[in-house]
Amino acid sequence: MQPATAIAHPNLAFIKYWGNRDDTLRLPSNGSISMTLAGLETRTRVVFDPSLKSDELSINAEPASDPALERVRQVLGLVRGMAGLSSYAHVESENNFPTGTGIASSASAFAALALASTNAAGLDLTEADLSRLARHGSGSACRSVPGGFVEWEAGSGDQDSFAVSIAPPDHWDLVDCIAVVGTEPKSTGSSQGNMLAGTSPLQAARVEDAPRRLEICRNAILKRDFEALAEIVELDSNLLHAVMMTSRPALFYWKPATLAVMQAVRQARSAGMPICYTLDAGPNVHVITPLTEANQVTGLLHDLLGVQDVLKATVGGPARLA
Ligand code: PMV
């Protein structure tokens, strides 16, 4: 069979996914909205080979084992089912961005895997079906299939829980300036963390208020209203981390420098700069600003104590075949 190679970008959630209604199907407790990150990418090559005795995976040229391999097997199993194939596959995946920097590599990885594996199996899926497939590997991966500004509707079940683009990449020239304050691997990954969300007494309130935040965020994007976006993005990130810190066991992802960056961002916004922060399951701070301010923001972040590096990403396109 012919090999296929696909490229996908990670994404940064403005309204976060955290907690599942169904852990196996990764049906989220609430909808989410993200920006696809250009420049950063995962490139994945898949070939189904009748001579293989099991699925094989390498990440950045190193053989990978469980749990990554197990999650890849699950997605490949679904693809085999759809294509009526019995062969195992050899998968090679490479990221052009450093791992452990708080950039969700699982999102770009499973989006690229969904596209490359279906193509290698001779299938031609719609964007919605690819997004559903990617969701099985990592929830946020469904948002790395479409490009630009993307919304994942929670949906009512497996069939209608997928992501769509709500605005193309050139709609709004925002930049994600990522202040790297730590690169050691996190003790609790987001897949595991997602399963703890329900143990926080704050999660129910976070989920109940999500439709309101989603609407404000969606409208802010459509109207390119930075002030409205900044307020809702920071509120949503604070809610996420309040849930994390109050789950059992408690998850604390921040380092002292994380808080220093958050404070500097809030101060700069009070002084009139269009800037806001958001954090995922890690200590690094994603600082959002319009392209016109990106150099100034990068300079500001570099000058803060504890900031090791600043990566920059503009708004990216959909997953594509190479
Ligand atoms: O898709 P997962 O299991 O890697 O979870 C992603 C969770 C967050 O990054 C914290 C939020 C999000 O919506 O991306």
mmCIF file of C-alpha atoms and ligand atoms in Angstrom:
data_model
loop_
_atom_site.group_PDB
_atom_site.id
_atom_site.type_symbol
_atom_site.label_atom_id
_atom_site.label_comp_id
_atom_site.label_asym_id
_atom_site.label_seq_id
_atom_site.Cartn_x
_atom_site.Cartn_y
_atom_site.Cartn_z
ATOM 1 C CA MET A 1 0.000 0.000 0.000
ATOM 2 C CA GLN A 2 1.082 3.596 -0.631
ATOM 3 C CA PRO A 3 2.472 5.615 2.280
ATOM 4 C CA ALA A 4 0.896 9.008 3.080
ATOM 5 C CA THR A 5 2.336 12.018 4.890
ATOM 6 C CA ALA A 6 0.316 14.778 6.566
ATOM 7 C CA ILE A 7 1.190 18.007 8.360
ATOM 8 C CA ALA A 8 -0.849 19.599 11.153
ATOM 9 C CA HIS A 9 -0.367 22.526 13.521
ATOM 10 C CA PRO A 10 -0.940 22.618 17.267
ATOM 11 C CA ASN A 11 -3.674 24.924 18.516
ATOM 12 C CA LEU A 12 -4.107 27.251 21.471
ATOM 13 C CA ALA A 13 -7.473 27.226 23.244
ATOM 14 C CA PHE A 14 -9.049 30.599 24.100
ATOM 15 C CA ILE A 15 -11.978 28.789 25.762
ATOM 16 C CA LYS A 16 -10.611 25.566 27.212
ATOM 17 C CA TYR A 17 -11.622 21.944 26.989
ATOM 18 C CA TRP A 18 -11.228 20.319 30.406
ATOM 19 C CA GLY A 19 -13.217 17.289 31.514
ATOM 20 C CA ASN A 20 -15.143 14.654 29.587
ATOM 21 C CA ARG A 21 -18.748 13.482 29.631
ATOM 22 C CA ASP A 22 -17.362 10.223 28.232
ATOM 23 C CA ASP A 23 -13.657 9.472 28.783
ATOM 24 C CA THR A 24 -13.442 6.654 26.208
ATOM 25 C CA LEU A 25 -15.009 8.627 23.359
ATOM 26 C CA ARG A 26 -13.474 11.894 24.620
ATOM 27 C CA LEU A 27 -16.804 13.694 24.524
ATOM 28 C CA PRO A 28 -16.096 16.999 26.258
ATOM 29 C CA SER A 29 -18.025 18.503 29.165
ATOM 30 C CA ASN A 30 -18.066 21.848 27.335
ATOM 31 C CA GLY A 31 -17.382 23.321 23.900
ATOM 32 C CA SER A 32 -14.087 25.115 23.218
ATOM 33 C CA ILE A 33 -12.573 27.697 20.855
ATOM 34 C CA SER A 34 -8.973 27.869 19.640
ATOM 35 C CA MET A 35 -6.515 29.491 17.298
ATOM 36 C CA THR A 36 -4.445 27.228 15.031
ATOM 37 C CA LEU A 37 -0.710 27.945 15.419
ATOM 38 C CA ALA A 38 1.263 28.557 12.204
ATOM 39 C CA GLY A 39 4.973 27.757 11.933
ATOM 40 C CA LEU A 40 4.812 25.005 14.545
ATOM 41 C CA GLU A 41 3.979 21.641 13.001
ATOM 42 C CA THR A 42 3.879 17.868 13.298
ATOM 43 C CA ARG A 43 4.699 15.877 10.166
ATOM 44 C CA THR A 44 3.472 12.278 10.208
ATOM 45 C CA ARG A 45 4.066 9.485 7.704
ATOM 46 C CA VAL A 46 1.943 6.336 7.772
ATOM 47 C CA VAL A 47 2.273 3.135 5.790
ATOM 48 C CA PHE A 48 0.127 0.016 6.234
ATOM 49 C CA ASP A 49 2.375 -2.992 5.772
ATOM 50 C CA PRO A 50 1.058 -6.595 5.679
ATOM 51 C CA SER A 51 4.447 -7.884 6.927
ATOM 52 C CA LEU A 52 4.200 -6.069 10.307
ATOM 53 C CA LYS A 53 3.264 -8.047 13.440
ATOM 54 C CA SER A 54 1.966 -4.959 15.288
ATOM 55 C CA ASP A 55 1.675 -1.186 14.880
ATOM 56 C CA GLU A 56 4.968 0.690 15.179
ATOM 57 C CA LEU A 57 5.527 4.312 16.172
ATOM 58 C CA SER A 58 8.519 6.610 16.233
ATOM 59 C CA ILE A 59 8.424 10.190 17.562
ATOM 60 C CA ASN A 60 11.272 12.499 16.539
ATOM 61 C CA ALA A 61 13.168 9.424 15.242
ATOM 62 C CA GLU A 62 12.981 7.592 18.614
ATOM 63 C CA PRO A 63 10.872 4.416 18.988
ATOM 64 C CA ALA A 64 7.826 5.236 21.131
ATOM 65 C CA SER A 65 6.053 2.961 23.593
ATOM 66 C CA ASP A 66 2.884 3.201 25.698
ATOM 67 C CA PRO A 67 0.930 5.315 26.489
ATOM 68 C CA ALA A 68 1.593 7.172 23.193
ATOM 69 C CA LEU A 69 1.700 3.924 21.182
ATOM 70 C CA GLU A 70 -1.558 2.672 22.718
ATOM 71 C CA ARG A 71 -3.394 5.887 21.770
ATOM 72 C CA VAL A 72 -2.025 5.675 18.219
ATOM 73 C CA ARG A 73 -3.162 2.024 18.028
ATOM 74 C CA GLN A 74 -6.674 3.035 19.019
ATOM 75 C CA VAL A 75 -6.906 5.539 16.170
ATOM 76 C CA LEU A 76 -5.338 3.097 13.670
ATOM 77 C CA GLY A 77 -7.853 0.461 14.816
ATOM 78 C CA LEU A 78 -10.713 2.796 13.922
ATOM 79 C CA VAL A 79 -9.138 3.489 10.508
ATOM 80 C CA ARG A 80 -8.710 -0.255 9.832
ATOM 81 C CA GLY A 81 -12.386 -0.748 10.747
ATOM 82 C CA MET A 82 -13.510 1.995 8.334
ATOM 83 C CA ALA A 83 -11.275 0.778 5.470
ATOM 84 C CA GLY A 84 -11.803 -2.967 6.024
ATOM 85 C CA LEU A 85 -8.030 -3.415 6.439
ATOM 86 C CA SER A 86 -6.216 -5.918 8.639
ATOM 87 C CA SER A 87 -2.575 -4.768 8.152
ATOM 88 C CA TYR A 88 -0.662 -3.025 10.892
ATOM 89 C CA ALA A 89 0.965 0.332 10.234
ATOM 90 C CA HIS A 90 4.357 1.957 10.641
ATOM 91 C CA VAL A 91 4.020 5.567 11.847
ATOM 92 C CA GLU A 92 6.804 8.178 11.904
ATOM 93 C CA SER A 93 6.005 11.487 13.557
ATOM 94 C CA GLU A 94 8.193 14.561 13.894
ATOM 95 C CA ASN A 95 7.635 17.924 15.568
ATOM 96 C CA ASN A 96 9.490 21.041 14.452
ATOM 97 C CA PHE A 97 8.947 22.624 17.883
ATOM 98 C CA PRO A 98 10.474 21.700 21.238
ATOM 99 C CA THR A 99 8.441 19.231 23.283
ATOM 100 C CA GLY A 100 7.658 20.057 26.898
ATOM 101 C CA THR A 101 7.157 23.749 26.190
ATOM 102 C CA GLY A 102 3.445 23.774 26.968
ATOM 103 C CA ILE A 103 2.501 23.483 23.309
ATOM 104 C CA ALA A 104 0.001 20.689 22.872
ATOM 105 C CA SER A 105 1.957 18.346 20.621
ATOM 106 C CA SER A 106 -0.755 15.695 21.003
ATOM 107 C CA ALA A 107 -3.193 17.983 19.163
ATOM 108 C CA SER A 108 -1.064 18.365 16.034
ATOM 109 C CA ALA A 109 0.097 14.741 16.305
ATOM 110 C CA PHE A 110 -3.360 13.170 16.249
ATOM 111 C CA ALA A 111 -4.673 15.589 13.613
ATOM 112 C CA ALA A 112 -1.735 14.655 11.342
ATOM 113 C CA LEU A 113 -2.205 10.959 12.174
ATOM 114 C CA ALA A 114 -5.932 11.074 11.316
ATOM 115 C CA LEU A 115 -5.229 12.595 7.899
ATOM 116 C CA ALA A 116 -2.155 10.518 7.018
ATOM 117 C CA SER A 117 -3.580 7.181 8.187
ATOM 118 C CA THR A 118 -6.949 7.543 6.439
ATOM 119 C CA ASN A 119 -5.175 8.577 3.254
ATOM 120 C CA ALA A 120 -2.734 5.662 3.484
ATOM 121 C CA ALA A 121 -5.741 3.351 3.985
ATOM 122 C CA GLY A 122 -7.319 4.661 0.763
ATOM 123 C CA LEU A 123 -10.075 6.627 2.522
ATOM 124 C CA ASP A 124 -11.136 10.198 1.715
ATOM 125 C CA LEU A 125 -12.871 11.582 4.816
ATOM 126 C CA THR A 126 -14.677 14.909 5.163
ATOM 127 C CA GLU A 127 -13.080 17.501 7.459
ATOM 128 C CA ALA A 128 -15.784 16.811 10.073
ATOM 129 C CA ASP A 129 -15.104 13.061 10.027
ATOM 130 C CA LEU A 130 -11.332 13.629 10.244
ATOM 131 C CA SER A 131 -11.898 15.930 13.209
ATOM 132 C CA ARG A 132 -14.046 13.261 14.932
ATOM 133 C CA LEU A 133 -11.359 10.663 14.309
ATOM 134 C CA ALA A 134 -8.575 12.906 15.678
ATOM 135 C CA ARG A 135 -10.726 13.523 18.798
ATOM 136 C CA HIS A 136 -10.376 9.834 19.717
ATOM 137 C CA GLY A 137 -6.589 10.269 20.079
ATOM 138 C CA SER A 138 -6.655 13.557 21.997
ATOM 139 C CA GLY A 139 -9.672 15.800 22.527
ATOM 140 C CA SER A 140 -7.944 19.024 21.510
ATOM 141 C CA ALA A 141 -6.645 17.300 18.324
ATOM 142 C CA CYS A 142 -10.086 17.657 16.731
ATOM 143 C CA ARG A 143 -9.417 21.431 16.708
ATOM 144 C CA SER A 144 -6.147 20.973 14.754
ATOM 145 C CA VAL A 145 -7.937 19.547 11.697
ATOM 146 C CA PRO A 146 -9.608 22.802 10.509
ATOM 147 C CA GLY A 147 -7.560 26.016 10.167
ATOM 148 C CA GLY A 148 -7.800 29.565 11.487
ATOM 149 C CA PHE A 149 -10.110 30.189 14.442
ATOM 150 C CA VAL A 150 -11.852 26.979 15.371
ATOM 151 C CA GLU A 151 -14.795 25.908 17.526
ATOM 152 C CA TRP A 152 -15.351 22.389 18.865
ATOM 153 C CA GLU A 153 -18.999 21.978 19.694
ATOM 154 C CA ALA A 154 -19.449 19.583 22.590
ATOM 155 C CA GLY A 155 -22.177 17.779 20.594
ATOM 156 C CA SER A 156 -24.571 15.151 21.881
ATOM 157 C CA GLY A 157 -22.516 12.059 20.986
ATOM 158 C CA ASP A 158 -19.705 10.651 18.861
ATOM 159 C CA GLN A 159 -21.313 11.729 15.575
ATOM 160 C CA ASP A 160 -21.699 15.451 16.240
ATOM 161 C CA SER A 161 -18.685 16.174 18.457
ATOM 162 C CA PHE A 162 -16.150 17.714 16.066
ATOM 163 C CA ALA A 163 -14.520 21.058 15.291
ATOM 164 C CA VAL A 164 -15.206 23.598 12.537
ATOM 165 C CA SER A 165 -13.459 26.759 11.407
ATOM 166 C CA ILE A 166 -15.366 29.911 12.455
ATOM 167 C CA ALA A 167 -12.941 32.327 10.719
ATOM 168 C CA PRO A 168 -10.032 31.775 8.291
ATOM 169 C CA PRO A 169 -6.362 32.388 9.264
ATOM 170 C CA ASP A 170 -6.240 35.822 7.612
ATOM 171 C CA HIS A 171 -9.338 37.028 9.507
ATOM 172 C CA TRP A 172 -7.298 38.516 12.377
ATOM 173 C CA ASP A 173 -3.498 38.778 12.602
ATOM 174 C CA LEU A 174 -3.055 37.690 16.196
ATOM 175 C CA VAL A 175 0.223 36.275 17.481
ATOM 176 C CA ASP A 176 0.805 33.785 20.295
ATOM 177 C CA CYS A 177 4.066 34.790 22.036
ATOM 178 C CA ILE A 178 4.924 31.808 24.208
ATOM 179 C CA ALA A 179 6.944 32.695 27.303
ATOM 180 C CA VAL A 180 8.882 29.525 28.123
ATOM 181 C CA VAL A 181 9.593 29.321 31.858
ATOM 182 C CA GLY A 182 10.159 25.557 32.181
ATOM 183 C CA THR A 183 10.704 22.604 29.888
ATOM 184 C CA GLU A 184 10.760 19.623 32.244
ATOM 185 C CA PRO A 185 8.062 17.015 31.485
ATOM 186 C CA LYS A 186 4.855 17.572 33.441
ATOM 187 C CA SER A 187 3.917 15.053 36.124
ATOM 188 C CA THR A 188 0.255 14.852 35.044
ATOM 189 C CA GLY A 189 -0.478 15.040 31.312
ATOM 190 C CA SER A 190 -3.659 16.601 29.957
ATOM 191 C CA SER A 191 -5.327 13.271 29.075
ATOM 192 C CA GLN A 192 -5.046 12.151 32.710
ATOM 193 C CA GLY A 193 -5.826 15.641 34.016
ATOM 194 C CA ASN A 194 -9.027 15.746 31.975
ATOM 195 C CA MET A 195 -10.251 12.717 33.899
ATOM 196 C CA LEU A 196 -9.751 14.527 37.230
ATOM 197 C CA ALA A 197 -11.788 17.618 36.294
ATOM 198 C CA GLY A 198 -15.004 16.252 37.834
ATOM 199 C CA THR A 199 -13.347 15.880 41.246
ATOM 200 C CA SER A 200 -13.164 19.678 41.626
ATOM 201 C CA PRO A 201 -16.244 21.290 43.205
ATOM 202 C CA LEU A 202 -15.649 24.225 40.816
ATOM 203 C CA GLN A 203 -15.917 22.207 37.588
ATOM 204 C CA ALA A 204 -19.738 22.200 37.500
ATOM 205 C CA ALA A 205 -19.818 26.009 37.684
ATOM 206 C CA ARG A 206 -17.096 26.300 35.018
ATOM 207 C CA VAL A 207 -19.055 24.029 32.667
ATOM 208 C CA GLU A 208 -22.416 25.679 33.364
ATOM 209 C CA ASP A 209 -21.039 29.116 32.447
ATOM 210 C CA ALA A 210 -19.235 27.842 29.309
ATOM 211 C CA PRO A 211 -21.967 28.695 26.728
ATOM 212 C CA ARG A 212 -21.794 32.337 27.869
ATOM 213 C CA ARG A 213 -17.992 32.467 27.561
ATOM 214 C CA LEU A 214 -18.091 30.716 24.191
ATOM 215 C CA GLU A 215 -20.525 33.288 22.822
ATOM 216 C CA ILE A 216 -18.474 36.249 24.072
ATOM 217 C CA CYS A 217 -15.280 34.721 22.651
ATOM 218 C CA ARG A 218 -16.876 33.820 19.285
ATOM 219 C CA ASN A 219 -18.288 37.355 18.922
ATOM 220 C CA ALA A 220 -14.984 38.962 19.947
ATOM 221 C CA ILE A 221 -13.203 36.962 17.239
ATOM 222 C CA LEU A 222 -15.814 37.706 14.575
ATOM 223 C CA LYS A 223 -15.723 41.457 15.410
ATOM 224 C CA ARG A 224 -11.953 41.506 16.025
ATOM 225 C CA ASP A 225 -12.646 43.085 19.421
ATOM 226 C CA PHE A 226 -9.365 42.610 21.298
ATOM 227 C CA GLU A 227 -10.542 44.053 24.615
ATOM 228 C CA ALA A 228 -13.499 41.679 24.806
ATOM 229 C CA LEU A 229 -11.277 38.764 23.742
ATOM 230 C CA ALA A 230 -8.628 39.588 26.355
ATOM 231 C CA GLU A 231 -11.096 39.615 29.246
ATOM 232 C CA ILE A 232 -12.822 36.360 28.364
ATOM 233 C CA VAL A 233 -9.581 34.513 27.512
ATOM 234 C CA GLU A 234 -7.989 35.402 30.863
ATOM 235 C CA LEU A 235 -11.173 34.573 32.777
ATOM 236 C CA ASP A 236 -11.393 31.185 31.063
ATOM 237 C CA SER A 237 -7.739 30.387 31.778
ATOM 238 C CA ASN A 238 -8.163 31.408 35.440
ATOM 239 C CA LEU A 239 -11.259 29.180 35.723
ATOM 240 C CA LEU A 240 -9.356 26.243 34.209
ATOM 241 C CA HIS A 241 -6.510 26.610 36.688
ATOM 242 C CA ALA A 242 -8.917 27.086 39.623
ATOM 243 C CA VAL A 243 -10.435 23.712 38.685
ATOM 244 C CA MET A 244 -7.005 22.116 38.313
ATOM 245 C CA MET A 245 -5.811 23.417 41.696
ATOM 246 C CA THR A 246 -8.969 22.180 43.438
ATOM 247 C CA SER A 247 -9.181 18.713 41.874
ATOM 248 C CA ARG A 248 -8.188 15.537 43.727
ATOM 249 C CA PRO A 249 -5.239 15.129 43.481
ATOM 250 C CA ALA A 250 -4.649 18.857 43.034
ATOM 251 C CA LEU A 251 -2.793 19.932 39.903
ATOM 252 C CA PHE A 252 -0.484 22.932 40.220
ATOM 253 C CA TYR A 253 1.184 23.709 36.905
ATOM 254 C CA TRP A 254 2.465 27.201 37.737
ATOM 255 C CA LYS A 255 6.003 28.195 38.631
ATOM 256 C CA PRO A 256 6.909 31.521 40.252
ATOM 257 C CA ALA A 257 7.885 32.889 36.830
ATOM 258 C CA THR A 258 4.449 31.904 35.464
ATOM 259 C CA LEU A 259 2.779 34.298 37.889
ATOM 260 C CA ALA A 260 5.383 36.988 37.184
ATOM 261 C CA VAL A 261 4.511 36.838 33.460
ATOM 262 C CA MET A 262 0.769 36.919 34.171
ATOM 263 C CA GLN A 263 1.222 40.003 36.374
ATOM 264 C CA ALA A 264 3.389 41.770 33.795
ATOM 265 C CA VAL A 265 0.753 41.087 31.107
ATOM 266 C CA ARG A 266 -2.067 42.456 33.277
ATOM 267 C CA GLN A 267 0.008 45.537 34.076
ATOM 268 C CA ALA A 268 0.825 46.164 30.400
ATOM 269 C CA ARG A 269 -2.879 45.860 29.500
ATOM 270 C CA SER A 270 -3.829 48.371 32.230
ATOM 271 C CA ALA A 271 -1.282 50.715 30.648
ATOM 272 C CA GLY A 272 -3.128 50.392 27.311
ATOM 273 C CA MET A 273 -1.271 47.604 25.500
ATOM 274 C CA PRO A 274 -3.472 45.048 23.636
ATOM 275 C CA ILE A 275 -2.213 41.904 25.362
ATOM 276 C CA CYS A 276 -3.622 38.976 27.364
ATOM 277 C CA TYR A 277 -2.435 35.625 28.731
ATOM 278 C CA THR A 278 -3.692 32.058 28.735
ATOM 279 C CA LEU A 279 -2.179 28.843 30.122
ATOM 280 C CA ASP A 280 -2.733 25.176 29.356
ATOM 281 C CA ALA A 281 -1.582 22.158 31.380
ATOM 282 C CA GLY A 282 1.927 23.513 31.948
ATOM 283 C CA PRO A 283 3.866 26.473 33.394
ATOM 284 C CA ASN A 284 4.504 28.335 30.129
ATOM 285 C CA VAL A 285 2.427 31.404 29.358
ATOM 286 C CA HIS A 286 0.778 32.012 25.984
ATOM 287 C CA VAL A 287 0.619 35.769 25.475
ATOM 288 C CA ILE A 288 -1.767 36.930 22.758
ATOM 289 C CA THR A 289 -1.308 40.214 20.951
ATOM 290 C CA PRO A 290 -1.908 41.713 17.472
ATOM 291 C CA LEU A 291 0.975 41.300 14.983
ATOM 292 C CA THR A 292 1.722 45.036 15.163
ATOM 293 C CA GLU A 293 2.644 44.699 18.859
ATOM 294 C CA ALA A 294 4.366 41.290 18.679
ATOM 295 C CA ASN A 295 7.974 42.563 18.667
ATOM 296 C CA GLN A 296 7.381 44.860 21.601
ATOM 297 C CA VAL A 297 5.643 42.070 23.529
ATOM 298 C CA THR A 298 8.476 39.642 22.797
ATOM 299 C CA GLY A 299 10.962 42.195 24.146
ATOM 300 C CA LEU A 300 8.867 42.737 27.272
ATOM 301 C CA LEU A 301 8.661 38.975 27.929
ATOM 302 C CA HIS A 302 12.384 38.379 27.313
ATOM 303 C CA ASP A 303 13.219 40.971 29.982
ATOM 304 C CA LEU A 304 11.242 39.168 32.713
ATOM 305 C CA LEU A 305 13.149 37.130 35.274
ATOM 306 C CA GLY A 306 12.687 33.379 34.708
ATOM 307 C CA VAL A 307 11.684 33.613 31.027
ATOM 308 C CA GLN A 308 14.075 31.280 29.171
ATOM 309 C CA ASP A 309 12.796 31.788 25.648
ATOM 310 C CA VAL A 310 9.929 33.290 23.684
ATOM 311 C CA LEU A 311 8.430 31.402 20.721
ATOM 312 C CA LYS A 312 6.086 33.127 18.283
ATOM 313 C CA ALA A 313 3.205 31.668 16.280
ATOM 314 C CA THR A 314 0.736 33.402 13.964
ATOM 315 C CA VAL A 315 -2.641 31.960 12.894
ATOM 316 C CA GLY A 316 -2.258 28.716 10.933
ATOM 317 C CA GLY A 317 -4.156 26.734 8.303
ATOM 318 C CA PRO A 318 -5.798 23.300 8.370
ATOM 319 C CA ALA A 319 -4.129 19.887 8.476
ATOM 320 C CA ARG A 320 -2.931 19.010 4.964
ATOM 321 C CA LEU A 321 -1.307 16.215 2.989
ATOM 322 C CA ALA A 322 2.396 16.801 2.322
HETATM 323 O O1 PMV B 1 -6.624 17.254 24.339
HETATM 324 P P1 PMV B 1 -5.885 17.085 25.617
HETATM 325 O O2 PMV B 1 -6.274 15.852 26.339
HETATM 326 O O3 PMV B 1 -4.410 17.250 25.424
HETATM 327 O O4 PMV B 1 -6.360 18.294 26.606
HETATM 328 C C1 PMV B 1 -6.100 19.661 26.328
HETATM 329 C C2 PMV B 1 -6.362 20.476 27.528
HETATM 330 C C3 PMV B 1 -5.941 21.932 27.490
HETATM 331 O O5 PMV B 1 -4.838 22.124 26.648
HETATM 332 C C4 PMV B 1 -5.552 22.344 28.909
HETATM 333 C C5 PMV B 1 -7.091 22.837 27.065
HETATM 334 C C6 PMV B 1 -7.447 22.828 25.597
HETATM 335 O O6 PMV B 1 -8.624 23.058 25.299
HETATM 336 O O7 PMV B 1 -6.560 22.661 24.739
#
